[in-house]
Amino acid sequence: MSTWISLRDLLVDTKEAEAAPTLSSTLSAEYSEKELEASLGKEVNSADSLFDLQQKEECTIPIEERPSETMEKESDEASEKFSDFMVFEKSKFTEKSLHSQDENISKEEEEVSESLEKPSPSLETEDVKSTDKGKTSLESSHRESPNIPKEICLDSVGKGESSKLEEEKESTDKPGKPKKTARVQSNESVSDNASVVQMSLKPCPSVGSSLENFELNSLLHAIRSVDSHPGSAENGAMMEEAWERLQKSYVYYKGKPVGTLAAMDPIAEALNYNQVFIRDFVPSGLACLMRPATAGGEPEIVKNFLLKTLHLQGWEKRIDNFTLGEGVMPASFKVLYDTHRQKETLVADFGGSAIGRVAPVDSGFWWIILLRSYTKCTHDYTLSEMPEVQRGMKLILNLCLSDGFDTFPTLLCADGCSMIDRRMGIYGYPIEIQALFYFALRCSRQMLKPERDGKELIERIDKRIAALSFHIQKYYWLDFTQLNNIYRYKTEEYSHTAVNKFNVIPESIPDWLFDFMPLRGGYLIGNVSPARMDFRWFLVGNCIAILSSLATPAQASAIMDLIEERWEDLIGEMPLKIVYPALEGHEWRIITGFDPKNTRWSYHNGGSWPALIWLLTAACIKTGRPQIAKRAIELVEHRLSKDGWPEYYDGKAGRYVGKQARKYQTWSISGYLVAKMMIENPANLPIISLEEDKRIAKPKLTRSISF
Ligand code: GLC
């Protein structure tokens, strides 16, 4: 019970708690302890009961039980006028719309308020269950799990007990560096292909831990473990500076704010950094949504941005003689003043001016995700329900859901089509795009209206969600066990019984990976396609997979384990490595095409991007590991403002301000603000996170029957 008191005190202390939307709106100072408990229980249980309700209505057959696997430069002329794949018999409606979720929540609110005097039974049972399980799940993902048999609790380098202690001491002595203790846990799971006698190791300890009530556990755990931040006066000043700078970056169109400039560096050449980038605006938009209205929160700018970019989507998009798909969203836009016509005009870039002439595949997905965040935060359904907004969503989805030659549910992409917008070997099926695709599918699923052609589209979305999550969870997942499996793969296997489905040649596993892979932890690799696994770590894809619940709870927890285990590589002195490791020498020449901006440990090639701190923080809170985010935020606070809010840092540890980094980069500023607002008020998490849909069947991990 004392934890609840401190929770209330904590949240009452923060201004954000008083005014923040959703969960926090129930956490005002007037609330009694019981009310607080009941309201927390209500929030979470309402989702559970919604889920139960749907389950009764629908009968979803898990995939595994299917009978058989049938298986800029500126444009001078600007004018607004330019301005083992599964077969499903029937699609299932797996997500409730945002609107109906809210209606259900308010019905439940009435019920909960009746029982305010009694402790909420569902909260009690769920919470007791989750606390017990939480010990196995949440704590097992920390260091000293009581469940791990002593004899298989090893330190990662196989040293004895005393050296392990020394190592632990050493690592705790260093700020920001987690202890290095690895464990191997015996955990049985059944082979999904019993006929294949293949040597495979036991799964990574985190995989296989049961994480029921994942979102609830992590949220409560996160809230409880947030304590007052050291150096808060200094950090308060940094927050103030950040808000001021963010506001200065606003771009206005016809008197209304419609976005934020990418950077406001007074010295460096602007190039296209004087534009509003769709992906860069996401943390800015989230900051404006999360900021309490009493402190100047501005959801209006997000609405204006969404409508303005929707308008741009309607332009005819032509590069040379070729016209792009109707649904393509721009990478960026800017407002110009046409002195001749004496009016403001918009100029948008759909890839025609970008380096490499690649259209941004991520823009449309971010647009849908931000639309859901806006709706979730403001409860203003009028925007997402507008016919033109519904149409915009459909156009984006139609681009991705059309039938073709694909044998995979993942999206085939060109290099440079996302945040990494230069050639970096991410062509094919990059994890960032797949995770954003999944996130956007699930968000649209909540917002699309089934009227007219909507129903058919929803069915296609449901099928794709199921197929995509199966594919990613099964084929992109890599941990120690899986690495050892791949290392021992046979090649030239034919037919559907093949274990090495993509004919990956074990010799293609890069040397660095054998040292990098800890016993504890795992991640979703960068790319999977025929005979090609890109084993690099990409932060955005992994964090988005956690936030969208594309990664299973156990996988999400293992990703956090990996970050702890490989702190120096993935976080270093300035968070966060966009990709690990860097391409060097011959590989750099061949893969980047000798790109001088992407030399090793610089920019996209192993550079460190503070803008990504908000993504890590959200993922940490969701997995109940806020202490990881706090350590990373502290590192950001040591330098970011003093260094002039650079775009990125260079070097293996991210120690140097990036060679060509812009200063006063807006998403470095807003990313920090969002991270701070989330760590101080974890109730902001649902604005950018989706709960696990338990009816999307999970693939079973392939395990040997001979082990
Ligand atoms: C760089 C980044 C891209 C970002 C843009 C504006 O090109 O690679 O991801 O959107 O700058 O900040």
XYZ file of C-alpha atoms and ligand atoms in Angstrom:
719
model
C 0.000 0.000 0.000
C 2.858 2.342 0.733
C 3.815 2.182 -2.914
C 0.462 3.669 -3.806
C 1.003 6.546 -1.447
C 4.331 7.311 -2.957
C 2.855 6.902 -6.402
C 0.161 9.410 -5.624
C 2.603 11.754 -3.993
C 4.899 11.450 -6.934
C 2.257 12.200 -9.471
C 0.677 14.939 -7.439
C 4.087 16.541 -7.217
C 4.464 16.750 -10.955
C 2.460 19.382 -12.732
C 2.018 17.065 -15.654
C 0.193 14.557 -13.530
C -2.553 17.025 -12.812
C -3.366 17.843 -16.331
C -2.076 15.048 -18.504
C -4.687 13.140 -20.435
C -6.048 9.628 -20.016
C -4.675 7.851 -16.987
C -3.162 10.889 -15.374
C -6.398 12.810 -15.526
C -7.598 10.487 -12.814
C -4.565 11.163 -10.676
C -5.370 14.541 -9.232
C -4.398 15.683 -5.765
C -7.930 15.369 -4.408
C -8.044 11.644 -4.981
C -7.910 9.307 -2.070
C -5.640 6.341 -2.115
C -8.482 3.955 -2.873
C -9.791 6.080 -5.664
C -6.369 6.090 -7.145
C -6.128 2.332 -7.019
C -9.580 1.960 -8.458
C -8.912 4.367 -11.239
C -5.700 2.667 -12.227
C -7.458 -0.645 -12.160
C -10.278 0.743 -14.168
C -8.031 2.001 -16.917
C -6.313 -1.264 -17.342
C -9.180 -3.577 -16.667
C -11.412 -1.792 -19.076
C -9.051 -2.861 -21.797
C -9.126 -6.399 -20.480
C -12.867 -6.562 -20.383
C -13.092 -5.120 -23.860
C -10.859 -7.885 -24.938
C -12.978 -10.520 -23.218
C -16.094 -9.130 -24.764
C -14.633 -9.340 -28.217
C -13.419 -12.815 -27.588
C -16.931 -13.975 -26.881
C -18.163 -12.404 -30.070
C -15.490 -13.787 -32.290
C -13.766 -17.020 -32.797
C -10.236 -16.525 -33.982
C -8.367 -19.595 -35.063
C -4.719 -19.250 -34.174
C -2.331 -19.453 -37.081
C -0.557 -22.459 -35.660
C -3.748 -24.474 -35.718
C -4.456 -23.988 -39.390
C -4.736 -27.331 -41.101
C -1.774 -26.934 -43.369
C 0.618 -24.238 -44.397
C -0.565 -23.707 -47.962
C 1.447 -21.828 -47.753
C 15.710 19.316 -51.511
C 16.580 21.292 -52.931
C 13.589 23.637 -53.463
C 11.337 23.484 -56.395
C 10.973 26.884 -58.018
C 7.443 26.370 -59.026
C 5.113 25.730 -56.206
C 1.436 25.413 -56.508
C -1.130 23.996 -54.188
C -3.008 22.544 -57.159
C -0.267 20.120 -57.963
C -1.583 20.580 -55.695
C 5.127 -20.544 -44.731
C 2.494 -18.299 -45.208
C -0.858 -18.772 -43.784
C -4.198 -18.872 -45.488
C -7.133 -17.390 -43.626
C -10.661 -18.474 -44.245
C -12.218 -15.390 -42.820
C -10.810 -12.203 -41.478
C -11.393 -11.381 -37.845
C -11.957 -7.998 -36.356
C -9.235 -8.063 -33.798
C -9.170 -4.512 -32.541
C -11.902 -2.272 -31.243
C -12.060 1.207 -32.623
C -10.585 3.966 -30.481
C -14.000 5.534 -30.229
C -15.710 2.399 -28.985
C -12.836 1.765 -26.576
C -13.591 5.122 -25.038
C -17.310 4.426 -24.897
C -16.598 1.181 -23.090
C -14.194 2.887 -20.747
C -16.819 5.437 -19.750
C -19.377 2.677 -19.138
C -16.862 0.981 -16.933
C -16.069 4.228 -15.198
C -19.644 4.255 -13.917
C -19.295 0.719 -12.650
C -15.958 1.454 -11.055
C -17.209 4.573 -9.320
C -19.962 2.487 -7.701
C -17.372 0.216 -6.196
C -14.915 2.902 -5.205
C -15.321 2.118 -1.535
C -14.428 -1.529 -2.031
C -11.012 -2.386 -3.340
C -11.460 -3.212 -6.998
C -11.648 -7.009 -7.107
C -10.284 -7.233 -10.577
C -7.428 -4.952 -9.730
C -6.684 -6.942 -6.614
C -6.627 -10.306 -8.266
C -4.927 -9.070 -11.379
C -2.434 -7.093 -9.447
C -1.616 -9.814 -6.968
C -1.231 -12.209 -9.848
C 0.866 -9.767 -11.720
C 3.040 -8.966 -8.740
C 3.795 -12.591 -8.257
C 4.321 -13.186 -11.885
C 5.951 -9.843 -12.106
C 8.677 -11.272 -9.923
C 9.324 -13.966 -12.451
C 8.807 -11.834 -15.455
C 9.933 -8.356 -14.654
C 12.590 -9.175 -12.148
C 13.826 -12.115 -14.104
C 14.686 -9.645 -16.765
C 16.757 -7.813 -14.198
C 19.818 -9.326 -12.675
C 19.122 -11.464 -9.654
C 16.310 -13.755 -10.618
C 15.405 -16.215 -7.893
C 14.211 -18.634 -10.536
C 17.523 -19.260 -12.117
C 19.218 -22.365 -10.816
C 22.547 -21.524 -9.267
C 24.583 -23.829 -11.406
C 23.468 -22.166 -14.593
C 23.765 -18.622 -13.355
C 26.987 -17.601 -15.028
C 28.746 -14.387 -15.605
C 29.021 -13.567 -19.247
C 32.690 -14.373 -19.586
C 32.532 -17.530 -17.580
C 34.552 -16.202 -14.664
C 34.253 -17.456 -11.121
C 32.128 -15.903 -8.417
C 34.759 -13.488 -7.168
C 35.612 -12.090 -10.539
C 31.933 -11.800 -11.250
C 31.536 -9.703 -8.152
C 34.493 -7.602 -9.151
C 33.045 -7.107 -12.555
C 29.697 -6.162 -11.098
C 31.333 -3.723 -8.743
C 33.342 -2.225 -11.542
C 30.314 -1.830 -13.730
C 28.221 -0.238 -11.005
C 31.042 2.126 -10.243
C 30.891 3.477 -13.741
C 27.895 5.757 -14.206
C 25.504 4.629 -16.858
C 27.038 1.178 -17.186
C 24.935 -1.784 -16.157
C 26.250 -4.858 -14.399
C 27.290 -7.705 -16.604
C 25.691 -10.884 -15.436
C 24.410 -13.419 -17.858
C 22.206 -16.337 -17.113
C 21.094 -19.386 -18.930
C 17.667 -20.583 -18.101
C 16.247 -23.932 -18.889
C 12.940 -23.323 -20.504
C 11.006 -25.819 -22.488
C 9.069 -25.011 -25.572
C 7.843 -27.410 -28.154
C 9.304 -27.809 -31.579
C 7.061 -26.618 -34.362
C 8.633 -29.125 -36.622
C 9.092 -32.328 -34.736
C 10.299 -34.201 -37.763
C 13.383 -32.074 -37.946
C 16.102 -33.327 -35.674
C 18.220 -30.299 -35.408
C 20.559 -29.318 -32.661
C 19.379 -26.151 -31.078
C 20.234 -24.442 -27.834
C 17.937 -23.372 -25.087
C 16.263 -20.067 -25.603
C 17.620 -16.864 -24.235
C 16.593 -16.552 -20.577
C 14.311 -13.629 -21.174
C 12.459 -15.421 -23.916
C 10.102 -17.808 -22.331
C 9.417 -15.809 -19.205
C 5.745 -15.251 -18.881
C 4.762 -11.652 -19.077
C 1.073 -11.514 -18.547
C -0.449 -8.140 -17.855
C 2.621 -6.791 -19.519
C 1.368 -3.288 -20.099
C -0.167 -3.080 -16.624
C 2.906 -4.460 -14.940
C 5.265 -2.243 -16.745
C 3.216 0.871 -16.282
C 2.818 0.340 -12.557
C 6.393 -0.751 -12.164
C 7.526 2.300 -14.058
C 5.409 4.670 -12.042
C 6.561 3.176 -8.755
C 10.213 3.256 -9.560
C 10.435 6.827 -10.803
C 12.093 8.901 -8.133
C 13.121 12.483 -8.028
C 15.717 13.283 -10.606
C 19.106 14.528 -9.421
C 20.109 17.961 -10.624
C 16.500 18.814 -11.287
C 17.015 22.599 -11.124
C 19.550 22.420 -13.940
C 17.341 20.037 -15.858
C 14.382 22.339 -15.302
C 16.376 25.053 -17.059
C 17.186 22.629 -19.873
C 13.491 21.815 -20.250
C 12.643 25.511 -20.360
C 15.279 26.138 -22.988
C 13.984 23.179 -24.984
C 10.399 24.460 -24.924
C 11.530 27.900 -26.047
C 13.581 26.506 -28.891
C 10.799 24.184 -29.960
C 8.371 27.058 -30.154
C 10.837 29.103 -32.185
C 10.975 26.319 -34.751
C 7.241 26.540 -35.519
C 6.344 27.018 -39.160
C 3.172 29.003 -39.883
C 0.866 28.800 -42.850
C -1.911 31.351 -43.152
C -1.308 32.323 -39.549
C -1.568 28.813 -38.117
C 1.305 26.640 -36.871
C 1.578 23.616 -39.169
C 4.889 22.018 -38.228
C 8.442 22.533 -36.991
C 11.629 23.222 -38.962
C 14.123 20.353 -38.990
C 16.940 22.538 -37.670
C 17.674 26.162 -36.880
C 21.431 26.209 -37.146
C 22.558 29.809 -37.618
C 25.889 28.736 -39.135
C 25.519 25.625 -41.331
C 24.068 25.699 -44.810
C 20.336 25.020 -44.558
C 20.040 22.593 -47.506
C 16.685 20.989 -46.768
C 16.899 21.398 -42.982
C 14.686 24.479 -43.328
C 11.759 22.214 -44.090
C 9.170 20.417 -41.990
C 9.988 16.719 -42.144
C 7.115 14.350 -41.442
C 9.205 11.938 -39.342
C 10.983 14.755 -37.495
C 7.675 16.319 -36.548
C 6.516 13.195 -34.678
C 8.401 13.933 -31.430
C 7.507 17.625 -31.767
C 3.853 16.695 -32.149
C 4.016 14.290 -29.229
C 5.621 16.956 -27.062
C 2.761 19.335 -27.876
C 0.208 16.616 -27.107
C 1.808 15.479 -23.864
C 2.349 18.959 -22.470
C -0.526 19.762 -20.126
C -2.870 22.448 -21.418
C -2.176 24.455 -18.253
C 1.508 24.571 -19.187
C 0.878 25.523 -22.802
C 0.156 22.197 -24.527
C -0.865 22.742 -28.119
C -2.710 19.848 -29.747
C -3.829 22.327 -32.445
C -0.456 22.259 -34.175
C -0.728 18.487 -34.532
C -4.182 18.758 -36.067
C -3.018 21.477 -38.469
C 0.006 19.405 -39.423
C -2.098 16.316 -40.094
C -4.530 18.252 -42.262
C -1.871 20.148 -44.156
C 0.130 17.022 -44.976
C -3.085 15.280 -45.995
C -3.653 18.092 -48.426
C -0.143 17.566 -49.810
C -0.862 13.881 -50.283
C -3.482 14.925 -52.817
C -0.888 16.491 -55.122
C 0.095 14.821 -58.304
C 3.531 13.368 -57.602
C 5.698 13.109 -60.633
C 9.389 12.365 -60.917
C 10.573 12.767 -64.504
C 7.878 10.994 -66.526
C 6.770 8.715 -63.746
C 3.871 9.276 -61.374
C 4.032 8.003 -57.810
C 1.185 6.232 -56.047
C -1.715 8.389 -54.855
C -1.171 7.578 -51.199
C 2.478 8.633 -50.977
C 3.055 11.219 -48.270
C 5.862 13.761 -48.611
C 9.175 13.450 -46.813
C 9.066 17.163 -46.067
C 7.464 20.457 -47.004
C 8.099 24.155 -46.628
C 6.110 27.339 -46.758
C 7.262 29.913 -49.290
C 6.040 33.418 -49.823
C 5.239 34.000 -53.462
C 5.906 37.707 -53.896
C 4.403 37.674 -57.360
C 1.063 36.301 -56.259
C 1.479 37.831 -52.816
C 0.507 34.700 -51.009
C 2.034 31.812 -49.138
C 2.554 28.607 -51.049
C 3.595 25.138 -50.006
C 6.435 23.202 -51.574
C 6.602 19.500 -50.851
C 9.250 16.886 -51.522
C 8.085 13.354 -52.244
C 11.579 12.077 -52.885
C 12.023 13.932 -56.165
C 14.493 16.325 -54.553
C 15.900 13.971 -51.964
C 19.348 12.433 -52.191
C 18.962 9.221 -54.185
C 15.439 10.190 -55.342
C 13.745 7.767 -52.980
C 10.195 8.269 -51.750
C 9.839 8.096 -47.960
C 7.986 4.901 -47.102
C 7.914 5.834 -43.410
C 6.084 9.186 -43.802
C 2.619 7.715 -44.368
C 3.038 5.316 -41.468
C 4.153 8.092 -39.110
C 1.195 10.156 -40.272
C -1.252 7.400 -39.301
C 0.539 6.797 -35.986
C 0.443 10.489 -35.103
C -3.227 10.674 -36.066
C -3.954 7.938 -33.559
C -1.828 9.669 -30.905
C -3.781 12.876 -31.454
C -7.097 11.041 -31.199
C -6.049 9.018 -28.165
C -4.787 12.097 -26.368
C -7.491 14.636 -27.189
C -10.476 12.305 -27.608
C -11.328 14.463 -30.604
C -12.754 11.866 -32.978
C -13.994 14.402 -35.471
C -10.587 14.560 -37.141
C -10.023 10.851 -37.763
C -13.653 10.424 -38.765
C -13.573 13.126 -41.456
C -14.166 11.489 -44.862
C -10.974 13.021 -46.283
C -8.913 11.717 -43.353
C -10.444 8.258 -43.744
C -9.596 8.448 -47.434
C -6.013 9.521 -46.702
C -5.529 6.514 -44.447
C -6.992 4.175 -47.077
C -4.717 5.549 -49.779
C -1.635 4.945 -47.631
C -2.762 1.412 -46.823
C -3.697 0.595 -50.408
C -0.099 1.284 -51.385
C 1.062 -1.442 -49.029
C -1.712 -3.992 -49.179
C -2.037 -4.477 -52.908
C -1.476 -7.993 -54.197
C 1.657 -8.677 -56.181
C 4.483 -11.139 -56.479
C 5.307 -11.089 -52.791
C 5.815 -14.319 -50.935
C 6.489 -12.476 -47.672
C 4.057 -10.272 -45.746
C 6.844 -7.720 -45.241
C 7.162 -4.636 -47.466
C 9.837 -4.541 -50.136
C 11.714 -1.233 -49.989
C 14.460 0.734 -51.689
C 17.543 1.841 -49.781
C 17.197 5.200 -48.053
C 13.415 5.154 -47.761
C 13.190 5.994 -44.057
C 15.097 7.841 -41.322
C 18.295 6.489 -42.851
C 17.705 8.345 -46.080
C 20.953 7.500 -47.849
C 22.365 4.279 -49.191
C 23.216 2.134 -46.184
C 22.300 -1.389 -47.280
C 18.799 -1.263 -45.817
C 17.044 -2.135 -49.096
C 14.877 -5.233 -49.039
C 12.766 -5.702 -45.957
C 14.207 -3.351 -43.319
C 12.970 -3.818 -39.766
C 12.238 -0.093 -39.280
C 9.719 -0.064 -42.106
C 8.203 -3.421 -41.148
C 7.675 -2.298 -37.561
C 6.205 1.040 -38.629
C 3.989 -0.767 -41.130
C 2.692 -3.036 -38.383
C 2.179 -0.096 -36.013
C 0.291 1.847 -38.691
C -1.866 -1.176 -39.554
C -2.892 -1.564 -35.944
C -3.546 2.170 -35.533
C -5.685 2.318 -38.683
C -7.524 -0.739 -37.488
C -8.703 1.335 -34.521
C -9.647 4.366 -36.588
C -11.030 3.079 -39.888
C -14.774 3.055 -40.263
C -16.212 -0.078 -41.822
C -18.556 1.881 -44.082
C -18.553 1.081 -47.805
C -15.178 -0.351 -48.850
C -13.845 0.029 -45.293
C -14.990 -3.421 -44.229
C -13.057 -5.171 -46.948
C -9.952 -3.124 -46.171
C -10.254 -3.980 -42.486
C -10.315 -7.666 -43.389
C -7.139 -7.241 -45.412
C -5.527 -5.378 -42.529
C -6.377 -8.159 -40.089
C -4.863 -10.792 -42.338
C -1.735 -8.760 -42.835
C -1.338 -8.006 -39.124
C -1.423 -11.721 -38.347
C 0.937 -12.713 -41.146
C 3.364 -9.877 -40.496
C 3.668 -10.468 -36.775
C 4.224 -14.192 -37.344
C 6.917 -13.519 -39.928
C 8.810 -10.915 -37.905
C 8.612 -12.699 -34.576
C 9.776 -15.923 -36.102
C 12.323 -14.979 -38.739
C 13.779 -11.673 -37.518
C 14.345 -12.750 -33.932
C 17.933 -13.397 -32.940
C 19.360 -14.398 -29.608
C 22.176 -16.659 -28.520
C 20.166 -19.805 -29.179
C 18.957 -18.713 -32.554
C 22.416 -17.547 -33.578
C 23.762 -20.958 -32.733
C 20.956 -22.537 -34.750
C 21.780 -20.415 -37.793
C 25.477 -21.151 -37.346
C 24.642 -24.835 -37.720
C 22.143 -24.405 -40.570
C 22.220 -26.813 -43.454
C 21.813 -25.246 -46.879
C 20.138 -26.348 -50.097
C 17.039 -27.559 -48.268
C 14.012 -27.906 -50.443
C 10.224 -27.878 -49.814
C 8.178 -26.684 -46.878
C 10.044 -28.841 -44.371
C 13.164 -26.690 -44.755
C 14.477 -25.304 -41.487
C 16.755 -22.824 -43.201
C 13.860 -21.353 -45.138
C 15.760 -18.504 -46.751
C 18.844 -20.545 -47.542
C 21.098 -18.361 -45.430
C 24.683 -19.505 -45.715
C 26.161 -19.746 -42.195
C 29.467 -18.353 -43.484
C 27.651 -15.067 -44.082
C 27.333 -14.512 -40.325
C 29.713 -11.631 -39.595
C 32.514 -12.181 -37.063
C 31.519 -9.276 -34.814
C 28.215 -10.946 -34.047
C 29.725 -13.898 -32.190
C 31.277 -11.539 -29.626
C 28.416 -9.104 -29.562
C 25.664 -11.616 -28.821
C 25.239 -11.932 -25.066
C 23.783 -15.002 -23.390
C 21.103 -12.759 -21.995
C 19.125 -10.683 -24.460
C 18.202 -10.661 -28.107
C 16.848 -8.403 -30.857
C 15.080 -8.208 -34.173
C 17.698 -8.140 -36.895
C 17.859 -5.517 -39.613
C 16.618 -7.401 -42.656
C 15.617 -10.873 -43.819
C 15.426 -11.893 -47.469
C 16.608 -14.796 -49.625
C 20.116 -15.836 -48.554
C 20.495 -12.565 -46.715
C 20.204 -11.742 -43.076
C 21.384 -8.286 -42.115
C 22.429 -8.932 -38.533
C 22.963 -5.274 -37.644
C 21.091 -3.769 -34.713
C 18.715 -0.928 -35.608
C 17.278 1.006 -32.698
C 14.194 2.489 -34.344
C 12.853 -0.836 -35.625
C 13.340 -2.546 -32.285
C 11.728 0.226 -30.249
C 8.784 0.538 -32.637
C 8.343 -3.231 -32.463
C 8.041 -2.898 -28.680
C 5.649 0.054 -28.780
C 3.370 -1.540 -31.364
C 3.519 -4.906 -29.566
C 4.943 -6.479 -32.683
C 7.629 -7.945 -30.449
C 6.183 -10.424 -27.973
C 6.456 -9.377 -24.314
C 9.310 -11.846 -23.853
C 11.112 -10.509 -26.916
C 10.575 -6.921 -25.755
C 12.076 -7.774 -22.412
C 15.037 -9.497 -24.075
C 15.659 -6.404 -26.235
C 15.965 -4.410 -23.019
C 18.340 -7.058 -21.658
C 20.496 -6.643 -24.734
C 20.646 -2.874 -24.278
C 21.804 -3.407 -20.688
C 24.316 -6.051 -21.653
C 25.748 -4.034 -24.522
C 25.408 -0.599 -22.991
C 28.771 0.679 -24.181
C 28.108 -0.354 -27.755
C 24.483 0.734 -28.059
C 24.325 3.723 -25.729
C 27.927 4.746 -25.073
C 28.542 8.282 -23.915
C 25.733 9.846 -25.915
C 22.548 7.936 -26.709
C 21.686 6.400 -29.094
C 23.389 4.351 -31.772
C 21.078 4.384 -34.760
C 22.722 1.195 -36.029
C 25.401 -1.125 -34.708
C 28.082 -1.819 -35.810
C 29.413 0.614 -38.408
C 30.320 -0.482 -41.911
C 34.044 -0.114 -42.473
C 36.609 -0.543 -45.246
C 35.542 -2.704 -48.139
C 32.036 -3.153 -46.782
C 31.583 0.621 -46.452
C 32.799 1.097 -50.036
C 30.521 -1.536 -51.486
C 27.430 -0.980 -49.376
C 27.339 2.824 -49.071
C 28.981 3.513 -52.417
C 31.914 5.360 -50.762
C 29.534 7.763 -48.998
C 31.734 10.448 -47.357
C 28.965 11.496 -44.967
C 28.442 7.949 -43.785
C 31.997 7.052 -42.875
C 32.403 4.568 -40.003
C 30.852 5.629 -36.695
C 29.396 8.763 -38.219
C 25.860 9.932 -39.115
C 23.732 6.953 -40.224
C 26.693 4.598 -40.128
C 26.997 4.003 -36.404
C 26.492 7.627 -35.345
C 24.586 8.451 -32.136
C 21.259 10.265 -32.387
C 19.930 11.944 -29.253
C 16.602 12.491 -31.065
C 15.884 8.793 -30.506
C 15.818 9.110 -26.728
C 12.029 9.406 -26.697
C 11.661 6.064 -28.456
C 13.963 4.308 -26.022
C 12.199 5.915 -23.058
C 8.776 4.817 -24.259
C 10.033 1.275 -24.847
C 11.664 1.196 -21.406
C 8.496 2.310 -19.665
C 6.436 -0.206 -21.588
C 8.731 -3.053 -20.567
C 8.887 -1.894 -16.957
C 12.542 -0.833 -17.198
C 12.483 2.953 -16.679
C 15.870 2.886 -14.977
C 17.475 2.176 -18.366
C 15.859 5.276 -19.826
C 16.806 7.342 -16.814
C 20.467 6.441 -17.186
C 20.334 7.359 -20.862
C 18.511 10.634 -20.197
C 21.163 11.588 -17.656
C 23.825 11.130 -20.322
C 21.846 13.352 -22.682
C 21.533 15.973 -19.973
C 25.277 16.112 -19.429
C 25.960 17.453 -22.886
C 23.118 18.023 -25.294
C 22.197 21.583 -24.393
C 25.843 22.592 -23.809
C 26.743 21.246 -27.244
C 23.915 23.222 -28.900
C 21.448 20.338 -29.422
C 23.317 18.654 -32.296
C 21.660 16.365 -34.765
C 24.074 13.487 -34.136
C 27.374 12.527 -32.527
C 30.287 10.596 -34.024
C 32.681 7.977 -32.738
C 32.364 4.514 -31.317
C 31.170 5.867 -27.989
C 29.333 8.827 -29.521
C 31.765 11.235 -27.864
C 32.211 13.793 -30.642
C 29.685 16.227 -32.070
C 28.963 14.900 -35.562
C 31.194 16.099 -38.388
C 28.339 17.529 -40.429
C 25.727 17.636 -37.665
C 23.369 20.593 -37.636
C 23.098 22.414 -34.322
C 19.712 23.212 -32.784
C 18.181 20.225 -34.484
C 14.504 20.296 -33.585
C 13.946 16.603 -33.016
C 16.965 16.451 -30.697
C 15.102 19.093 -28.681
C 11.620 17.606 -28.846
C 12.892 14.032 -28.413
C 14.370 15.116 -25.095
C 11.146 16.830 -24.043
C 9.042 13.766 -24.828
C 11.469 11.496 -22.977
C 11.312 13.737 -19.914
C 7.541 14.020 -19.959
C 7.204 10.263 -20.220
C 9.679 9.395 -17.494
C 8.087 11.962 -15.183
C 4.587 10.917 -16.070
C 4.498 7.377 -17.485
C 0.762 7.760 -17.915
C 1.698 9.449 -21.207
C 2.790 6.098 -22.595
C -0.563 4.976 -24.092
C -0.456 8.012 -26.394
C 2.283 6.262 -28.346
C 1.923 2.621 -27.424
C -0.469 -0.189 -28.248
C -1.301 -3.036 -25.968
C -0.624 -6.551 -27.045
C -3.474 -8.156 -28.953
C -3.399 -11.566 -27.392
C -5.381 -13.148 -30.172
C -2.700 -12.635 -32.749
C -1.147 -16.081 -32.622
C 2.511 -16.294 -31.725
C 4.924 -18.569 -33.529
C 6.454 -21.271 -31.418
C 10.210 -21.166 -31.264
C 11.843 -23.998 -33.137
C 13.549 -26.281 -30.673
C 15.304 -29.525 -31.038
C 13.762 -32.711 -29.753
C 17.214 -34.108 -29.333
C 18.433 -31.559 -26.826
C 18.586 13.730 -42.230
C 18.108 12.450 -41.586
C 16.621 12.308 -41.736
C 15.936 13.525 -41.172
C 16.446 14.783 -41.861
C 15.905 16.052 -41.243
O 18.451 13.660 -43.592
O 18.747 11.366 -42.155
O 16.187 11.148 -41.078
O 14.555 13.403 -41.335
O 17.855 14.833 -41.735
O 16.268 16.149 -39.911
